[in-house]
Amino acid sequence: DLLTLASAETGRAHLHVEAVDLSALAREVASHLSVLAEDRGQTIEVRGNPGGMIEGDRAALRQALVNLVDNAIKYSPSNTRILVSTGESGGQVFLSVQDEGPGIGESDQARVFERFFRADRQRSREMGGTGLGLSIVKLIAETHGGSVRLNSRPGRGCTFILLLPSRPAGLSG
């Protein structure tokens, strides 16, 4: 995680730009992580229309989505559903991950994309991780000319939304 951040911030990260089908990517990540979810009695559901294509770095976008789904699995209780959605709205495409976990308090929401920040420090320590996953998601979104946002209410889960331009400007391979 540290190497990923360091490479991107120093401009040494090389993006391999190609056509990326976001709904296929969502299905791939859900399939890949379904074993972890099943171990916790969770299900991962994917919604979206096939053919949501953008130009971007597939490996980087996959990493961002893996980070979001992995967090949803870690922080959601057993016997819950994680919803991964893709779509288009207003000239942008989106990938979203919605969980049924404890949510994140309003005072912590502005900081969740900071390096090493953990809203639930005790639980994070027990589960491992570096505290860099969401900052990597933010960096990947920004590298693609997009953004990431969080909608959350304590006790009602979290929805992380990765917003990307349909045609990212300035992205070069």
mmCIF file of C-alpha atoms in Angstrom:
data_model
loop_
_atom_site.group_PDB
_atom_site.id
_atom_site.type_symbol
_atom_site.label_atom_id
_atom_site.label_comp_id
_atom_site.label_asym_id
_atom_site.label_seq_id
_atom_site.Cartn_x
_atom_site.Cartn_y
_atom_site.Cartn_z
ATOM 1 C CA ASP A 1 0.000 0.000 0.000
ATOM 2 C CA LEU A 2 2.802 2.403 0.854
ATOM 3 C CA LEU A 3 4.573 1.634 -2.421
ATOM 4 C CA THR A 4 1.371 2.264 -4.364
ATOM 5 C CA LEU A 5 0.934 5.666 -2.740
ATOM 6 C CA ALA A 6 4.586 6.632 -3.079
ATOM 7 C CA SER A 7 4.727 5.699 -6.765
ATOM 8 C CA ALA A 8 1.570 7.597 -7.578
ATOM 9 C CA GLU A 9 2.554 10.700 -5.667
ATOM 10 C CA THR A 10 6.010 10.921 -7.195
ATOM 11 C CA GLY A 11 4.591 10.499 -10.680
ATOM 12 C CA ARG A 12 6.298 7.155 -11.204
ATOM 13 C CA ALA A 13 3.072 5.189 -11.445
ATOM 14 C CA HIS A 14 2.488 4.248 -15.056
ATOM 15 C CA LEU A 15 -1.141 4.040 -16.085
ATOM 16 C CA HIS A 16 -2.077 1.505 -18.697
ATOM 17 C CA VAL A 17 -5.124 3.118 -20.277
ATOM 18 C CA GLU A 18 -7.624 0.852 -21.992
ATOM 19 C CA ALA A 19 -11.365 0.394 -22.379
ATOM 20 C CA VAL A 20 -12.754 -0.869 -19.076
ATOM 21 C CA ASP A 21 -16.206 -2.419 -18.683
ATOM 22 C CA LEU A 22 -17.160 -1.337 -15.157
ATOM 23 C CA SER A 23 -19.994 -3.828 -14.749
ATOM 24 C CA ALA A 24 -17.716 -6.697 -15.764
ATOM 25 C CA LEU A 25 -15.098 -5.376 -13.340
ATOM 26 C CA ALA A 26 -17.701 -5.240 -10.544
ATOM 27 C CA ARG A 27 -18.754 -8.855 -11.227
ATOM 28 C CA GLU A 28 -15.098 -9.963 -11.268
ATOM 29 C CA VAL A 29 -14.295 -8.304 -7.937
ATOM 30 C CA ALA A 30 -17.495 -9.648 -6.350
ATOM 31 C CA SER A 31 -16.644 -13.152 -7.519
ATOM 32 C CA HIS A 32 -13.066 -12.824 -6.284
ATOM 33 C CA LEU A 33 -14.100 -11.637 -2.808
ATOM 34 C CA SER A 34 -17.234 -13.764 -2.429
ATOM 35 C CA VAL A 35 -15.305 -16.444 -0.497
ATOM 36 C CA LEU A 36 -14.411 -13.892 2.199
ATOM 37 C CA ALA A 37 -18.016 -12.710 2.341
ATOM 38 C CA GLU A 38 -19.388 -16.251 2.506
ATOM 39 C CA ASP A 39 -17.066 -17.045 5.424
ATOM 40 C CA ARG A 40 -18.860 -14.258 7.303
ATOM 41 C CA GLY A 41 -22.335 -15.257 6.136
ATOM 42 C CA GLN A 42 -22.545 -12.230 3.836
ATOM 43 C CA THR A 43 -23.652 -11.978 0.229
ATOM 44 C CA ILE A 44 -22.331 -9.666 -2.468
ATOM 45 C CA GLU A 45 -24.887 -8.516 -5.013
ATOM 46 C CA VAL A 46 -23.908 -6.709 -8.221
ATOM 47 C CA ARG A 47 -26.290 -4.388 -10.059
ATOM 48 C CA GLY A 48 -25.674 -2.464 -13.227
ATOM 49 C CA ASN A 49 -26.179 -2.511 -16.931
ATOM 50 C CA PRO A 50 -23.590 -4.338 -18.988
ATOM 51 C CA GLY A 51 -21.461 -2.139 -21.186
ATOM 52 C CA GLY A 52 -20.605 0.741 -18.827
ATOM 53 C CA MET A 53 -17.342 1.452 -20.625
ATOM 54 C CA ILE A 54 -14.724 4.044 -19.719
ATOM 55 C CA GLU A 55 -11.113 4.681 -20.625
ATOM 56 C CA GLY A 56 -8.893 4.022 -17.619
ATOM 57 C CA ASP A 57 -6.319 1.850 -15.936
ATOM 58 C CA ARG A 58 -8.144 -1.424 -15.306
ATOM 59 C CA ALA A 59 -5.707 -2.690 -12.663
ATOM 60 C CA ALA A 60 -5.919 0.556 -10.677
ATOM 61 C CA LEU A 61 -9.719 0.670 -10.880
ATOM 62 C CA ARG A 62 -9.838 -2.977 -9.801
ATOM 63 C CA GLN A 63 -7.637 -2.191 -6.817
ATOM 64 C CA ALA A 64 -9.927 0.681 -5.795
ATOM 65 C CA LEU A 65 -13.004 -1.537 -5.991
ATOM 66 C CA VAL A 66 -11.283 -4.401 -4.131
ATOM 67 C CA ASN A 67 -10.378 -1.963 -1.333
ATOM 68 C CA LEU A 68 -13.986 -0.760 -1.049
ATOM 69 C CA VAL A 69 -15.565 -4.237 -1.117
ATOM 70 C CA ASP A 70 -12.964 -5.637 1.279
ATOM 71 C CA ASN A 71 -13.755 -2.840 3.760
ATOM 72 C CA ALA A 72 -17.480 -3.552 3.419
ATOM 73 C CA ILE A 73 -16.838 -7.216 4.237
ATOM 74 C CA LYS A 74 -14.623 -6.394 7.214
ATOM 75 C CA TYR A 75 -16.929 -3.847 8.804
ATOM 76 C CA SER A 76 -20.332 -5.427 8.129
ATOM 77 C CA PRO A 77 -21.894 -7.924 10.499
ATOM 78 C CA SER A 78 -22.678 -11.504 9.575
ATOM 79 C CA ASN A 79 -25.754 -12.262 7.505
ATOM 80 C CA THR A 80 -25.802 -8.943 5.689
ATOM 81 C CA ARG A 81 -25.660 -7.914 2.047
ATOM 82 C CA ILE A 82 -23.053 -5.837 0.247
ATOM 83 C CA LEU A 83 -24.342 -4.136 -2.875
ATOM 84 C CA VAL A 84 -21.940 -3.186 -5.678
ATOM 85 C CA SER A 85 -23.542 -0.961 -8.313
ATOM 86 C CA THR A 86 -22.415 0.568 -11.580
ATOM 87 C CA GLY A 87 -24.104 3.116 -13.787
ATOM 88 C CA GLU A 88 -24.037 6.472 -15.505
ATOM 89 C CA SER A 89 -25.355 9.846 -14.434
ATOM 90 C CA GLY A 90 -24.782 13.314 -15.855
ATOM 91 C CA GLY A 91 -21.758 12.519 -18.007
ATOM 92 C CA GLN A 92 -20.121 10.499 -15.255
ATOM 93 C CA VAL A 93 -19.953 6.820 -14.506
ATOM 94 C CA PHE A 94 -19.975 5.424 -11.014
ATOM 95 C CA LEU A 95 -19.010 2.398 -8.995
ATOM 96 C CA SER A 96 -20.638 2.244 -5.591
ATOM 97 C CA VAL A 97 -20.310 -0.129 -2.656
ATOM 98 C CA GLN A 98 -23.062 -0.142 -0.048
ATOM 99 C CA ASP A 99 -22.848 -2.097 3.188
ATOM 100 C CA GLU A 100 -25.033 -2.710 6.228
ATOM 101 C CA GLY A 101 -22.293 -2.061 8.769
ATOM 102 C CA PRO A 102 -22.181 0.346 11.701
ATOM 103 C CA GLY A 103 -21.658 3.413 9.529
ATOM 104 C CA ILE A 104 -19.203 6.218 10.161
ATOM 105 C CA GLY A 105 -19.935 9.148 12.442
ATOM 106 C CA GLU A 106 -20.297 12.555 10.860
ATOM 107 C CA SER A 107 -17.211 13.896 12.649
ATOM 108 C CA ASP A 108 -15.043 11.129 11.133
ATOM 109 C CA GLN A 109 -16.429 11.215 7.588
ATOM 110 C CA ALA A 110 -14.205 14.070 6.404
ATOM 111 C CA ARG A 111 -11.109 12.170 7.541
ATOM 112 C CA VAL A 112 -11.746 8.639 6.233
ATOM 113 C CA PHE A 113 -9.690 9.270 3.086
ATOM 114 C CA GLU A 114 -6.638 10.414 5.069
ATOM 115 C CA ARG A 115 -3.695 8.055 5.372
ATOM 116 C CA PHE A 116 -3.699 5.853 8.449
ATOM 117 C CA PHE A 117 -6.994 7.262 9.731
ATOM 118 C CA ARG A 118 -9.360 4.690 11.201
ATOM 119 C CA ALA A 119 -12.806 5.615 12.422
ATOM 120 C CA ASP A 120 -13.015 2.518 14.643
ATOM 121 C CA ARG A 121 -9.435 2.114 15.815
ATOM 122 C CA GLN A 122 -10.040 -0.874 18.104
ATOM 123 C CA ARG A 123 -11.886 -2.905 15.496
ATOM 124 C CA SER A 124 -9.391 -1.952 12.770
ATOM 125 C CA ARG A 125 -6.503 -3.135 14.920
ATOM 126 C CA GLU A 126 -8.208 -6.510 15.413
ATOM 127 C CA MET A 127 -8.774 -6.939 11.650
ATOM 128 C CA GLY A 128 -5.375 -5.828 10.460
ATOM 129 C CA GLY A 129 -4.784 -3.630 7.446
ATOM 130 C CA THR A 130 -2.677 -0.539 6.936
ATOM 131 C CA GLY A 131 -5.223 2.267 7.132
ATOM 132 C CA LEU A 132 -4.268 3.227 3.574
ATOM 133 C CA GLY A 133 -7.025 1.556 1.541
ATOM 134 C CA LEU A 134 -9.370 4.534 1.281
ATOM 135 C CA SER A 135 -6.555 7.002 0.593
ATOM 136 C CA ILE A 136 -5.515 4.729 -2.292
ATOM 137 C CA VAL A 137 -9.120 4.715 -3.565
ATOM 138 C CA LYS A 138 -9.127 8.527 -3.471
ATOM 139 C CA LEU A 139 -5.797 8.731 -5.293
ATOM 140 C CA ILE A 140 -6.983 6.324 -8.016
ATOM 141 C CA ALA A 141 -10.201 8.320 -8.473
ATOM 142 C CA GLU A 142 -8.297 11.597 -8.751
ATOM 143 C CA THR A 143 -5.744 10.086 -11.144
ATOM 144 C CA HIS A 144 -8.688 9.250 -13.413
ATOM 145 C CA GLY A 145 -10.092 12.792 -13.154
ATOM 146 C CA GLY A 146 -12.802 11.685 -10.739
ATOM 147 C CA SER A 147 -13.594 11.659 -7.057
ATOM 148 C CA VAL A 148 -14.843 9.425 -4.270
ATOM 149 C CA ARG A 149 -17.462 10.297 -1.716
ATOM 150 C CA LEU A 150 -19.074 8.737 1.288
ATOM 151 C CA ASN A 151 -22.703 8.663 2.359
ATOM 152 C CA SER A 152 -23.125 7.277 5.851
ATOM 153 C CA ARG A 153 -25.253 7.467 8.942
ATOM 154 C CA PRO A 154 -24.272 5.667 12.124
ATOM 155 C CA GLY A 155 -26.170 2.408 12.425
ATOM 156 C CA ARG A 156 -27.233 2.530 8.768
ATOM 157 C CA GLY A 157 -24.078 1.452 6.943
ATOM 158 C CA CYS A 158 -21.905 3.194 4.378
ATOM 159 C CA THR A 159 -22.083 3.840 0.672
ATOM 160 C CA PHE A 160 -18.815 4.728 -1.024
ATOM 161 C CA ILE A 161 -19.248 6.145 -4.525
ATOM 162 C CA LEU A 162 -16.385 6.315 -7.004
ATOM 163 C CA LEU A 163 -17.309 8.934 -9.641
ATOM 164 C CA LEU A 164 -15.392 8.958 -12.919
ATOM 165 C CA PRO A 165 -15.762 11.017 -16.068
ATOM 166 C CA SER A 166 -17.002 9.016 -19.049
ATOM 167 C CA ARG A 167 -13.935 10.204 -20.931
ATOM 168 C CA PRO A 168 -11.192 11.106 -18.437
ATOM 169 C CA ALA A 169 -9.270 14.194 -19.534
ATOM 170 C CA GLY A 170 -5.494 14.134 -19.408
ATOM 171 C CA LEU A 171 -5.208 10.400 -18.822
ATOM 172 C CA SER A 172 -2.301 9.002 -20.777
ATOM 173 C CA GLY A 173 -0.815 5.576 -21.029
#
